[in-house]
Coordinates of C-alpha atoms in Angstrom, one line a residue:
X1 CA 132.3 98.1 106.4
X2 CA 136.0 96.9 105.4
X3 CA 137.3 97.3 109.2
X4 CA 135.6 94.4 110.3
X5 CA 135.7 92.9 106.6
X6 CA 139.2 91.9 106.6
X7 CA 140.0 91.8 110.2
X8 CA 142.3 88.2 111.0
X9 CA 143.1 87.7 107.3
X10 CA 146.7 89.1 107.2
X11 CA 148.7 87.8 105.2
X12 CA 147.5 84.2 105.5
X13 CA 145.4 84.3 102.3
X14 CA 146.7 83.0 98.5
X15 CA 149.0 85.2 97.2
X16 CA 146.5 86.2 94.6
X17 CA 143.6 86.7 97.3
X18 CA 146.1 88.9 99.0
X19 CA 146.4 91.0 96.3
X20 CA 143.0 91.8 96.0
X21 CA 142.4 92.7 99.5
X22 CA 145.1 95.2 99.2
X23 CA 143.2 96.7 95.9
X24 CA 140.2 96.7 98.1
X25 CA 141.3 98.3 101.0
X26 CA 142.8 101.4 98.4
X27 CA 139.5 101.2 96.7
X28 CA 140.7 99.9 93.5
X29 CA 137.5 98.1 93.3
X30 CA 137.8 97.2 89.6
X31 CA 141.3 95.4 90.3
X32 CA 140.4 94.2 93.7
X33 CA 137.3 92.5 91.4
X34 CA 139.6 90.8 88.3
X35 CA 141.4 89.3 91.2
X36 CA 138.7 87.7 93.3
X37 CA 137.1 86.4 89.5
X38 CA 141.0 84.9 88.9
X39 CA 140.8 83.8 92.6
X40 CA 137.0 82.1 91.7
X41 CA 138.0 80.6 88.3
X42 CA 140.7 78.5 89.8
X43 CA 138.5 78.2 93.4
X44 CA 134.4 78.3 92.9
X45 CA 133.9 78.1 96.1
X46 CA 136.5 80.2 98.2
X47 CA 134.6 82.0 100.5
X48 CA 136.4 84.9 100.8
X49 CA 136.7 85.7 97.5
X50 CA 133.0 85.0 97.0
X51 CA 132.0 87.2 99.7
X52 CA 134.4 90.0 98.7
X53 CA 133.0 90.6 95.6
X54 CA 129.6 90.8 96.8
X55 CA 131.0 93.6 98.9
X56 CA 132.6 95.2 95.6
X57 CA 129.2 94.6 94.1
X58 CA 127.2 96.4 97.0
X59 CA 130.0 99.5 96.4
X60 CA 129.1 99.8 93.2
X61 CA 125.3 100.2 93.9
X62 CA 124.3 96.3 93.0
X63 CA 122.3 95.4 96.1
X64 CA 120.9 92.2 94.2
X65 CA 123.9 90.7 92.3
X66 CA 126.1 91.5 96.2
X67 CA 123.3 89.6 98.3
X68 CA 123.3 86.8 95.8
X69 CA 127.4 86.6 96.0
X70 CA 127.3 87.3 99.6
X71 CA 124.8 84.5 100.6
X72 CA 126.8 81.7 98.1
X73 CA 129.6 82.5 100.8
X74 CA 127.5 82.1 104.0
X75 CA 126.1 78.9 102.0
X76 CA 130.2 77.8 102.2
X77 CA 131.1 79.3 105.7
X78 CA 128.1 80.0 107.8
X79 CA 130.2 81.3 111.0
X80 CA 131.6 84.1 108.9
X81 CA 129.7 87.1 110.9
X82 CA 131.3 90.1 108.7
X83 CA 129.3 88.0 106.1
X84 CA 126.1 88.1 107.6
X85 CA 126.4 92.0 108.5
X86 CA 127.3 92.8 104.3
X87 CA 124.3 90.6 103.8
X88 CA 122.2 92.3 105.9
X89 CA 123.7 95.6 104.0
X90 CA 122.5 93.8 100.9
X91 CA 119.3 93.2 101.9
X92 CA 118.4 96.2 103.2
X93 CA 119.6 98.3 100.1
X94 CA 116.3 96.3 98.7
X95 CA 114.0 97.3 100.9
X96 CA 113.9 93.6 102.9
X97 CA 114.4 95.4 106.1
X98 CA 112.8 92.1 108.2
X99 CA 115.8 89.9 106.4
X100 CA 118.3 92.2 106.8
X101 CA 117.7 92.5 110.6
X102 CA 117.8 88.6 111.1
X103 CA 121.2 88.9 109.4
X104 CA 123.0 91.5 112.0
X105 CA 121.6 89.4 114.9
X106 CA 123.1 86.5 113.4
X107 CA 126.4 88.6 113.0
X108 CA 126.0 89.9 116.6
X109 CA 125.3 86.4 118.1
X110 CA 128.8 85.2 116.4
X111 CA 131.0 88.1 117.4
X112 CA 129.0 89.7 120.3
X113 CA 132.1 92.6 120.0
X114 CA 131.2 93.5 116.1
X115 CA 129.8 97.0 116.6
X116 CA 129.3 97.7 113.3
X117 CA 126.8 95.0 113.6
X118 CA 124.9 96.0 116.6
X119 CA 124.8 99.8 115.0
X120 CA 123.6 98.2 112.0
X121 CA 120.7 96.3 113.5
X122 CA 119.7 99.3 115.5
X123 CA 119.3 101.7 112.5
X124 CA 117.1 98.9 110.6
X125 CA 115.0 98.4 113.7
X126 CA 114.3 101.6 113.9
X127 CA 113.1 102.0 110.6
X128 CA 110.5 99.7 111.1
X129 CA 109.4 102.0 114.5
X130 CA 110.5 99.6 117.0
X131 CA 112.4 101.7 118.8
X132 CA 112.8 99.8 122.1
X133 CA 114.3 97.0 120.6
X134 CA 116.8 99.8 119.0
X135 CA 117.4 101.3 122.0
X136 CA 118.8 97.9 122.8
X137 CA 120.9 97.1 119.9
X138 CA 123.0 100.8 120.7
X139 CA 123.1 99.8 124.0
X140 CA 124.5 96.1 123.2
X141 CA 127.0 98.6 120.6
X142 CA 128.2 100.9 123.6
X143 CA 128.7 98.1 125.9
X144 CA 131.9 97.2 123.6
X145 CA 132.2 100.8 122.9
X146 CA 131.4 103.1 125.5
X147 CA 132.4 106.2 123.3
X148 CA 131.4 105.0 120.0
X149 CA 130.0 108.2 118.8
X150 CA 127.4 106.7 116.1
X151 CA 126.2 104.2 118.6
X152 CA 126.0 107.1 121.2
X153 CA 124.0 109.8 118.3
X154 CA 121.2 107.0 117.2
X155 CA 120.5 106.4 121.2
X156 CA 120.2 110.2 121.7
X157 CA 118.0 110.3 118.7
X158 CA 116.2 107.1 119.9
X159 CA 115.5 108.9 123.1
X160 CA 114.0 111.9 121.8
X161 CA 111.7 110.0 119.7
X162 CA 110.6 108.4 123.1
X163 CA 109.8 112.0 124.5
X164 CA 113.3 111.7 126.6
X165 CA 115.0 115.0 125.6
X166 CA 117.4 115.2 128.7
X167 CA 118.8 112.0 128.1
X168 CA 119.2 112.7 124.4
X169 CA 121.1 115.7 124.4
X170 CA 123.1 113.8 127.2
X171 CA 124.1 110.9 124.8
X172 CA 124.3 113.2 122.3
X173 CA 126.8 116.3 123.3
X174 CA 128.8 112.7 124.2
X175 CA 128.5 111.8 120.5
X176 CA 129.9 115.1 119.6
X177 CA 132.7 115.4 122.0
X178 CA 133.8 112.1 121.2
X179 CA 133.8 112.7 117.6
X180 CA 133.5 116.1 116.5
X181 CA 133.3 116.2 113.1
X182 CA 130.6 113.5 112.9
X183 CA 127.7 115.6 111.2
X184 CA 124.9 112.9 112.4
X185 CA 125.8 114.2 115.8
X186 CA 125.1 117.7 115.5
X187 CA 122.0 117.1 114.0
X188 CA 120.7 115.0 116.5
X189 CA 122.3 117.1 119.1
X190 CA 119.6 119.8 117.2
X191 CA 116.9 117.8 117.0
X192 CA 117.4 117.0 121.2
X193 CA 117.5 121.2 121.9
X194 CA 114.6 121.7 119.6
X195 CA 112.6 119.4 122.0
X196 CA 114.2 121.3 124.5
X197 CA 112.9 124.9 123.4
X198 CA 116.5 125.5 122.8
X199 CA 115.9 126.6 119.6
X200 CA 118.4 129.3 118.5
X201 CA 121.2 126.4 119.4
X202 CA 118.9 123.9 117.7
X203 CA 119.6 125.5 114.5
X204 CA 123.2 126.4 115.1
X205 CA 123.4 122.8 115.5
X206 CA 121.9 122.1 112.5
X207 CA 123.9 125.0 110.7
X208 CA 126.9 122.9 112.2
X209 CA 126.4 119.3 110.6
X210 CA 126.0 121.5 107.7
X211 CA 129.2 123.0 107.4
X212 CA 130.8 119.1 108.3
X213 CA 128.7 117.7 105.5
X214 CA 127.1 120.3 103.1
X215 CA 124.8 117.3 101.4
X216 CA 123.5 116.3 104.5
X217 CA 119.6 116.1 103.4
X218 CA 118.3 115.2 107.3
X219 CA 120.2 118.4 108.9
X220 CA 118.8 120.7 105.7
X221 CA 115.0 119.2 106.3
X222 CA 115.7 120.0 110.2
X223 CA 116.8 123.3 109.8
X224 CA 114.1 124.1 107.3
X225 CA 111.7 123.5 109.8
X226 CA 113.1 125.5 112.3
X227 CA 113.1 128.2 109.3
X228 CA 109.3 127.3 108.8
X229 CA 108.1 127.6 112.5
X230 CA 109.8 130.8 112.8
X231 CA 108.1 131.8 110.3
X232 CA 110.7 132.0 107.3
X233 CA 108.9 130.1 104.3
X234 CA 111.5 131.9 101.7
X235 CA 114.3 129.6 103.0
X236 CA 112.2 127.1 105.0
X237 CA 109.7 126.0 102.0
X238 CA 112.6 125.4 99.8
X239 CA 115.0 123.3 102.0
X240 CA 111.4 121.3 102.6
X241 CA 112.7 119.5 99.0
X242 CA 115.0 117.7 100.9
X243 CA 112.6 115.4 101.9
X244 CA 112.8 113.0 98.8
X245 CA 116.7 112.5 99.4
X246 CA 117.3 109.4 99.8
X247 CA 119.4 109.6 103.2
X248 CA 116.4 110.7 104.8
X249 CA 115.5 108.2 106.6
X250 CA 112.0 108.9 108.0
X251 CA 109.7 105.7 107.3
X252 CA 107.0 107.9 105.2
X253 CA 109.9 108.9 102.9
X254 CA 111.0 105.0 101.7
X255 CA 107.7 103.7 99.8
X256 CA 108.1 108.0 98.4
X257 CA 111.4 107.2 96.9
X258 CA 110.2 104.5 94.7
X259 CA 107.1 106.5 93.7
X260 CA 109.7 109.5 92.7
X261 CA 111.3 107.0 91.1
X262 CA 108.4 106.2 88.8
X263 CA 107.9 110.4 87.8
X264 CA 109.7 112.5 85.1
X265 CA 111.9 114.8 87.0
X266 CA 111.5 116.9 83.9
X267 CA 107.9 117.4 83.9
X268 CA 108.1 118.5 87.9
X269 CA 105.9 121.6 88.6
X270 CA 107.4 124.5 90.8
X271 CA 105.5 127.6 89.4
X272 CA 106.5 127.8 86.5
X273 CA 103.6 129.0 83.2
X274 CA 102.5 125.8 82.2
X275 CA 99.6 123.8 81.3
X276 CA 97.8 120.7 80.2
X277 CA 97.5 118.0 82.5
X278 CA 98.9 118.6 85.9
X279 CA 99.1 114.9 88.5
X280 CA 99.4 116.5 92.4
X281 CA 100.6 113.5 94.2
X282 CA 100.2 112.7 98.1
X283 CA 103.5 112.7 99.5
X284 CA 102.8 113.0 103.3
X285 CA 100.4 112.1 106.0
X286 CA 96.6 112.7 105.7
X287 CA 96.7 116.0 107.6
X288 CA 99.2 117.2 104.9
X289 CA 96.8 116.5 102.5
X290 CA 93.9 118.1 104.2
X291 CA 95.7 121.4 104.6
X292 CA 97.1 121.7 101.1
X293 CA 93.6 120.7 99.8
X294 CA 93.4 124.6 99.5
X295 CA 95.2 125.0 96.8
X296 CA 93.8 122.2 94.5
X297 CA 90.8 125.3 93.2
X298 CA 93.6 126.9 92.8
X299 CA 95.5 125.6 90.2
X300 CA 93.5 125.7 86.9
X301 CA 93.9 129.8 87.2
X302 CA 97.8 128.9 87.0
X303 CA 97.3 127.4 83.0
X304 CA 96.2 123.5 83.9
X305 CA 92.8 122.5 82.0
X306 CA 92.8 119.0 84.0
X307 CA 93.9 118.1 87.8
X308 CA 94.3 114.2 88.8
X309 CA 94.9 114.1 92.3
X310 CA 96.8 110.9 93.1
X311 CA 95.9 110.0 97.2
X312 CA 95.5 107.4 100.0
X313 CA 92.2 105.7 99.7
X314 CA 91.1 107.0 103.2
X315 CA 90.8 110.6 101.6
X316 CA 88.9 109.3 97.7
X317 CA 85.8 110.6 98.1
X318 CA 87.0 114.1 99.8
X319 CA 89.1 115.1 97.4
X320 CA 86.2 114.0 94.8
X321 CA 84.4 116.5 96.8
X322 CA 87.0 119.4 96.4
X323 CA 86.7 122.3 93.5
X324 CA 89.0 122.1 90.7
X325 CA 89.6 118.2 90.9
X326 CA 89.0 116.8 87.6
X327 CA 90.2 112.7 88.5
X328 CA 90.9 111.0 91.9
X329 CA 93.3 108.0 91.8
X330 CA 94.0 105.9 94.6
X331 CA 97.6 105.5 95.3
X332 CA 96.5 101.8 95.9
X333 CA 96.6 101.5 92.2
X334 CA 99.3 101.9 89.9
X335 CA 100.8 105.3 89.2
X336 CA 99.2 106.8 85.7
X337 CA 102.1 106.8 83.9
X338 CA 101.7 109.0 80.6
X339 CA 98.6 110.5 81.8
X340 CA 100.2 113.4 82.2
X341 CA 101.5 116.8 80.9
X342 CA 102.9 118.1 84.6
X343 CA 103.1 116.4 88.3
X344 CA 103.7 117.9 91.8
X345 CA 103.7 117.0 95.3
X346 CA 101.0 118.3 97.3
X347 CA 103.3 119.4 100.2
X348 CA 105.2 121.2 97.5
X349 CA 102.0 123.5 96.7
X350 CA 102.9 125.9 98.6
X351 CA 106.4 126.4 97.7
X352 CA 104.9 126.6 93.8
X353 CA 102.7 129.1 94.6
X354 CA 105.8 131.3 96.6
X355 CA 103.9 131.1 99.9
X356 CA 104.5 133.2 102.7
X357 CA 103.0 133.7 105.8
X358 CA 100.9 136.6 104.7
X359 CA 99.6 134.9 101.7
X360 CA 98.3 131.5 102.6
X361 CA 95.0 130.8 101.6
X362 CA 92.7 131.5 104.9
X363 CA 89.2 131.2 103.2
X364 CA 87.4 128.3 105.5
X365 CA 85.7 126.5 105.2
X366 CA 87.6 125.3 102.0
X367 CA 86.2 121.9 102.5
X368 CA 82.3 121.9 101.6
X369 CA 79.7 118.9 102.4
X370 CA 76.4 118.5 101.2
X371 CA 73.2 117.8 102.8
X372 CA 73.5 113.7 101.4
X373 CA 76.9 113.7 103.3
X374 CA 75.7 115.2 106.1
X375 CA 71.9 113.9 106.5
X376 CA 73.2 110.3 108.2
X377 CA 74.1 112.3 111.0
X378 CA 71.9 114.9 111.8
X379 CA 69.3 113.1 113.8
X380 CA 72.0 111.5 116.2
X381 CA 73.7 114.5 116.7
X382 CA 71.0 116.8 117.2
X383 CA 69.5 113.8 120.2
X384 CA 72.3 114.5 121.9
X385 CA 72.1 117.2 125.0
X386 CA 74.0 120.2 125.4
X387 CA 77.2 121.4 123.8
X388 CA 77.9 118.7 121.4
X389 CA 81.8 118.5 121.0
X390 CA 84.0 116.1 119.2
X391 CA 87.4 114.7 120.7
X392 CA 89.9 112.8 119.1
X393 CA 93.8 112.2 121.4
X394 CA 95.8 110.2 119.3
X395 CA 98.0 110.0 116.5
X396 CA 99.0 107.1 114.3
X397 CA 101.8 105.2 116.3
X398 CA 104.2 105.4 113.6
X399 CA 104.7 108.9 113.7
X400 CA 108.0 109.9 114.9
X401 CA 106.5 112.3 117.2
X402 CA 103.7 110.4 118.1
X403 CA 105.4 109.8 122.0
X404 CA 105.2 114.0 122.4
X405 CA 102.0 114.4 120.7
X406 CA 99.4 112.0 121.5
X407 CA 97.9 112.2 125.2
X408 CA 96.1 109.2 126.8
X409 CA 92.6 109.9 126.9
X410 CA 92.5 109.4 130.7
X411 CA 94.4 113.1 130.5
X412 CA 91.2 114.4 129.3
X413 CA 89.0 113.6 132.2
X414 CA 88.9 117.2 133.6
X415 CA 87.3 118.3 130.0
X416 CA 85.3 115.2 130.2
X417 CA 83.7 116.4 133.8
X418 CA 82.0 119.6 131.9
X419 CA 78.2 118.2 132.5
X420 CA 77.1 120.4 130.1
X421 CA 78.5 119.1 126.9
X422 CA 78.3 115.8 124.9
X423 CA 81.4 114.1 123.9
X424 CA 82.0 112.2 120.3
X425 CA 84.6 110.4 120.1
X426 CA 86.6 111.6 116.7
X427 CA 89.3 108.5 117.2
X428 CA 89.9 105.7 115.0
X429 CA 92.4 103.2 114.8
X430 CA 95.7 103.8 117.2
X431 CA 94.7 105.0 120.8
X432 CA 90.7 104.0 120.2
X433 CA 90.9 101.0 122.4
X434 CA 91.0 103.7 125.3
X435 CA 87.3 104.5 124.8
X436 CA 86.8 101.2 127.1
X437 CA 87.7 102.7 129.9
X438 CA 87.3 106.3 129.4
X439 CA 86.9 108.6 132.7
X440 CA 83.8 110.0 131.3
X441 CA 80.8 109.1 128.5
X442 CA 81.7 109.6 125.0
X443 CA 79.1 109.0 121.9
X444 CA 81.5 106.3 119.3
X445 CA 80.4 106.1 115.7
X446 CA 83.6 106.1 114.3
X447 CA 83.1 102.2 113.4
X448 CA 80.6 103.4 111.2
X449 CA 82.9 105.9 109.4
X450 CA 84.5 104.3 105.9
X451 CA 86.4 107.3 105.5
X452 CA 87.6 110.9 106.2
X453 CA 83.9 111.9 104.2
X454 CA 82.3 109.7 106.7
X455 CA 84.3 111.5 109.8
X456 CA 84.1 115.1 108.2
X457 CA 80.3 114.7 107.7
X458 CA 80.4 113.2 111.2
X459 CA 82.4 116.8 112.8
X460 CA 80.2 119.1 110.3
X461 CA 77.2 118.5 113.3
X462 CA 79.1 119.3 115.8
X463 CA 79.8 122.4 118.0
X464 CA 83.3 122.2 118.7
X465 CA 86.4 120.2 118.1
X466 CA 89.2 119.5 120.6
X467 CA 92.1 117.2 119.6
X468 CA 96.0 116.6 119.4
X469 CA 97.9 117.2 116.2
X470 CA 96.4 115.1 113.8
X471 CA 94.6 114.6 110.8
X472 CA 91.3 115.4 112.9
X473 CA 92.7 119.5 113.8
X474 CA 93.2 119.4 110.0
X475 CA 90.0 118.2 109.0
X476 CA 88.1 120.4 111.8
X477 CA 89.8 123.7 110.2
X478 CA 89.1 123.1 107.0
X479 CA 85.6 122.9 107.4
X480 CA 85.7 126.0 108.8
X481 CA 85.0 124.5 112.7
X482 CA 85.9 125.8 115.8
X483 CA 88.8 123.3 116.8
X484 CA 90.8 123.4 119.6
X485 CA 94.1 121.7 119.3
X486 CA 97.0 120.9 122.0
X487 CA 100.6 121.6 120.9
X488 CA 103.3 119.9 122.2
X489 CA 106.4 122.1 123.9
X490 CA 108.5 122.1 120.8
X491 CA 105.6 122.8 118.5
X492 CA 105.3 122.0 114.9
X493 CA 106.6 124.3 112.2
X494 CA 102.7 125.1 111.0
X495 CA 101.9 126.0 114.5
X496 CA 105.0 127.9 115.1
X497 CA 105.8 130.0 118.1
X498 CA 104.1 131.8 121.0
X499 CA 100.7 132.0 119.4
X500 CA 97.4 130.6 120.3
X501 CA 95.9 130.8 116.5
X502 CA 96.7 129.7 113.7
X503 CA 98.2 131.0 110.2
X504 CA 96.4 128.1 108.3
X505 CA 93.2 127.6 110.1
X506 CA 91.4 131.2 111.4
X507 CA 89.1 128.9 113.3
X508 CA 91.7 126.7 115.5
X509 CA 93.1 127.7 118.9
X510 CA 95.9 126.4 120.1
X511 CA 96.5 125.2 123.6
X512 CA 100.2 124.8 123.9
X513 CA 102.4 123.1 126.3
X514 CA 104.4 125.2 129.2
X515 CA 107.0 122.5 129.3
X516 CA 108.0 119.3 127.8
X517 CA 105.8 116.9 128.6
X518 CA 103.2 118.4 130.7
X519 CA 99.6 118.3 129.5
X520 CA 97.8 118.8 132.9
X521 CA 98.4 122.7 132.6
X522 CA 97.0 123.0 129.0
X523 CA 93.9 120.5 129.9
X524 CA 92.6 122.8 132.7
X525 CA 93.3 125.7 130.7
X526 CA 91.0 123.8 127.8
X527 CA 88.6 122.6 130.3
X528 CA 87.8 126.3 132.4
X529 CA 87.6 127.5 128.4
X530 CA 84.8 124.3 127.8
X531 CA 83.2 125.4 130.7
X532 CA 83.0 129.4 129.5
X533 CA 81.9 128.1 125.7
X534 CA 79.4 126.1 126.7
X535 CA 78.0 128.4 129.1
X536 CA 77.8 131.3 125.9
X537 CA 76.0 129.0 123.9

């Protein structure tokens, strides 16, 4: 920040003002300040002196008093770009990531050779997912600075997101030559090889950042889940924590912070004997939830005589459903403060409950329907010829890993030739506006679904599932259906390695990718299978 803060000023400033940069640059940020308040008593409205203590007051952790400081300067000198870019600092430290961004172009726009600027402006567009117009803002950054090894990391991890490993460990082994000791490197350099299937120099990668920056929450959440899909839950559950740091940076984790924010770290279940009231909180996506669902029954045998369960409203009337749930509060509504005795995260169930591999709870289906739930169904179902099977092939778009997992439904068309099944379509929301021109007839009732309940209820008629990596495979095995699910090359920890089945689900079969990006080998593999199922039943 203070490179490009002070740049041009010299010595031409007041005496006084002078001083204070010179306290500033040492970090003497309580002298610095009494200098820029003498400089403001005697000069309301110098600009720099305004501006600079809105920077003092974003170092201190002040986000609103700095952007209010910050902005009075702009109001003075509009054409100041370092200005803009602190605002834009300012602004996003409060969560105004759309203000924030107009700010760095504005900075950009008046000094086209401030890469700070352009970095900045990438790193908040792609926290909002838009990845191709931060693709652009690195590239605008390397343009100036062809070996700026930030600049050169965030594209690397930009292109990985966008299913481009080769070019991302590219820009990235460039990041780390050019700058060895920058630990964001290494970690993206991990990430890049885990896409790769490089994975024992994946997690010396991430061992790497980790011995630059021991604190580095992003490279301890990456190597935990390389610890997780090799099967290592001892060390892998544990650096899973790291999630709710705040320099993790994945867009589920920022509405998380403020809801961690709101909860007594003292009162945080992790196993201990306790009892009371215990709150599990949804802290992940709807899949997580489904899977850790197990463990709800679970938890009055551990000393709790009451379990709220506080979730996204898509999932209300399932967890109503589930044993051992006493309350269900939608995370739509306020957190229940008070309410009480104990709270925990529902991905952290099975850290609390020491998982390991050999002890996860198998018992499917753990997710039971009655005959109400399932009645609306049955008739529509049952008209329907043949092997009756449900499909679903996309994520939600905002998934970092949505690029590698979802598969356009067109894909599916040799599954959809199998004349002797029926296909329901299982997608809502991202990726159902396929179904219009679909290589093949599929049944679509999921317009009629107001929920998971509704979907669930839906799959319980069915004869088989097949489906990416989504909340659907999650749903399928906890009701105890056959589900077939392709994995992407890299996998995902819960899947882990060079297996077709699954620790979590007994009933799902994985149908894994040979090599990044290539679904056509798994699809026939899926589609001789359909053939050889439907031909048993």
């Amino acid at each position: 920040m203070l490179g490009w803060l002070f740049r041009g000023l010299g010595k031409t400033g007041a005496p006084p003002l002078q001083s204070g940069l010179e306290h500033h640059q040492a970090g003497r940020l309580d002298q610095a300040e009494a200098v820029y308040k003498a400089v403001l008593a005697a000069d309301p409205d110098n600009v720099d002196a305004l501006h600079f203590s809105g920077v003092i007051a974003y170092q201190r952790g002040d986000a609103g008093a700095a952007a209010a400081l910050i902005a009075a300067a702009l109001s003075r000198n509009p054409a100041n770009a370092p200005a803009h870019n602190n605002l834009g600092n300012a602004l996003a430290a409060q969560g105004d990531l759309a203000r924030a961004v107009d700010c760095y172009r504005e900075a950009a726009r008046l000094a086209p050779g401030y890469v700070d600027a352009h970095i900045n402006l990438g790193a908040k567009l792609k926290m909002q997912g838009l990845l191709d117009e931060a693709a652009v803002a690195y590239r605008d950054a390397l343009a100036h600075a062809p070996s700026h090894a930030t600049a050169l990391s965030n594209l690397g991890a930009i292109m990985n997101e966008q299913a481009r490993p080769q070019e991302a460990l590219a820009l990235c082994q460039r990041a780390v030559a050019a700058k060895p000791g920058l630990a964001e490197a290494h970690n993206n350099l991990g990430n890049a090889l885990q896409s790769l299937g490089q994975r024992e120099d994946a997690e010396a990668a991430f061992r790497r950042a980790l011995e630059i920056k021991p604190d580095m929450a992003s490279a301890s959440l990456n190597y935990g889940f390389s610890r997780l899909l090799h099967g290592d839950y001892a060390a892998g559950l544990l650096l899973l924590e790291k999630r709710f740091e705040a320099s993790v940076s994945l867009p589920v984790h920022f509405g998380l912070r403020n809801l961690v924010s709101e909860l007594d770290p003292a009162r945080r279940w992790s196993g201990q004997a306790a009892s009371g009231t215990l709150l599990v909180w949804a802290d992940q996506g709807l899949g997580d939830s489904v899977m850790t669902l197990r463990y709800l029954p679970l938890l009055k045998a551990r000393g709790f005589s009451r379990v709220v369960v506080y979730g996204e409203p898509a999932l209300l009337r399932l967890l109503s459903a589930s044993p051992g749930v006493d309350k269900v509060i939608s995370k739509q509504e306020p957190l229940p403060a008070g309410t009480y005795d104990w709270h925990c995260p529902n991905m952290s169930l099975p850290l609390a409950f020491g998982t390991r591999l050999e002890s996860i709870p198998k018992e499917v289906p753990y997710l039971r329907l009655s005959q109400e739930m399932l009645s609306p169904w049955k008739e529509r179902i049952a008209a329907l010829p043949g092997v009756r099977v449900g499909l679903a092939w996309a994520g939600t778009r905002m998934n970092p890993k949505d690029a590698v997992r979802s598969i356009r439904l067109e894909k599916f068309a040799p599954l959809l030739a199998t004349s002797s099944c029926s296909f329901v379509s299982l997608q809502k929301g991202d990726g159902a506006e396929e179904l219009a021109a679909a290589p093949g007839k599929l049944a679509d009732w999921m317009g009629e679904c107001r929920d998971l309940l509704d979907t669930a209820a839906l799959m319980r008629q069915l004869d088989l599932v097949i489906t990416v990596d989504t909340i659907v495979a999650h749903l399928a095995g906890a009701l105890g259906l056959p589900v077939w699910m392709f994995n992407r090359y890299e996998s995902e920890w819960r899947w882990m390695l060079a297996r077709e089945d699954s620790p979590w689900y007994p009933t799902l079969r994985l149908y894994r990718q040979e090599r990044p990006g290539d679904w056509d080998a798994p699809i026939a593999r899926a589609a001789a299978a359909l053939r050889e199922f439907s031909r048993a039943r």
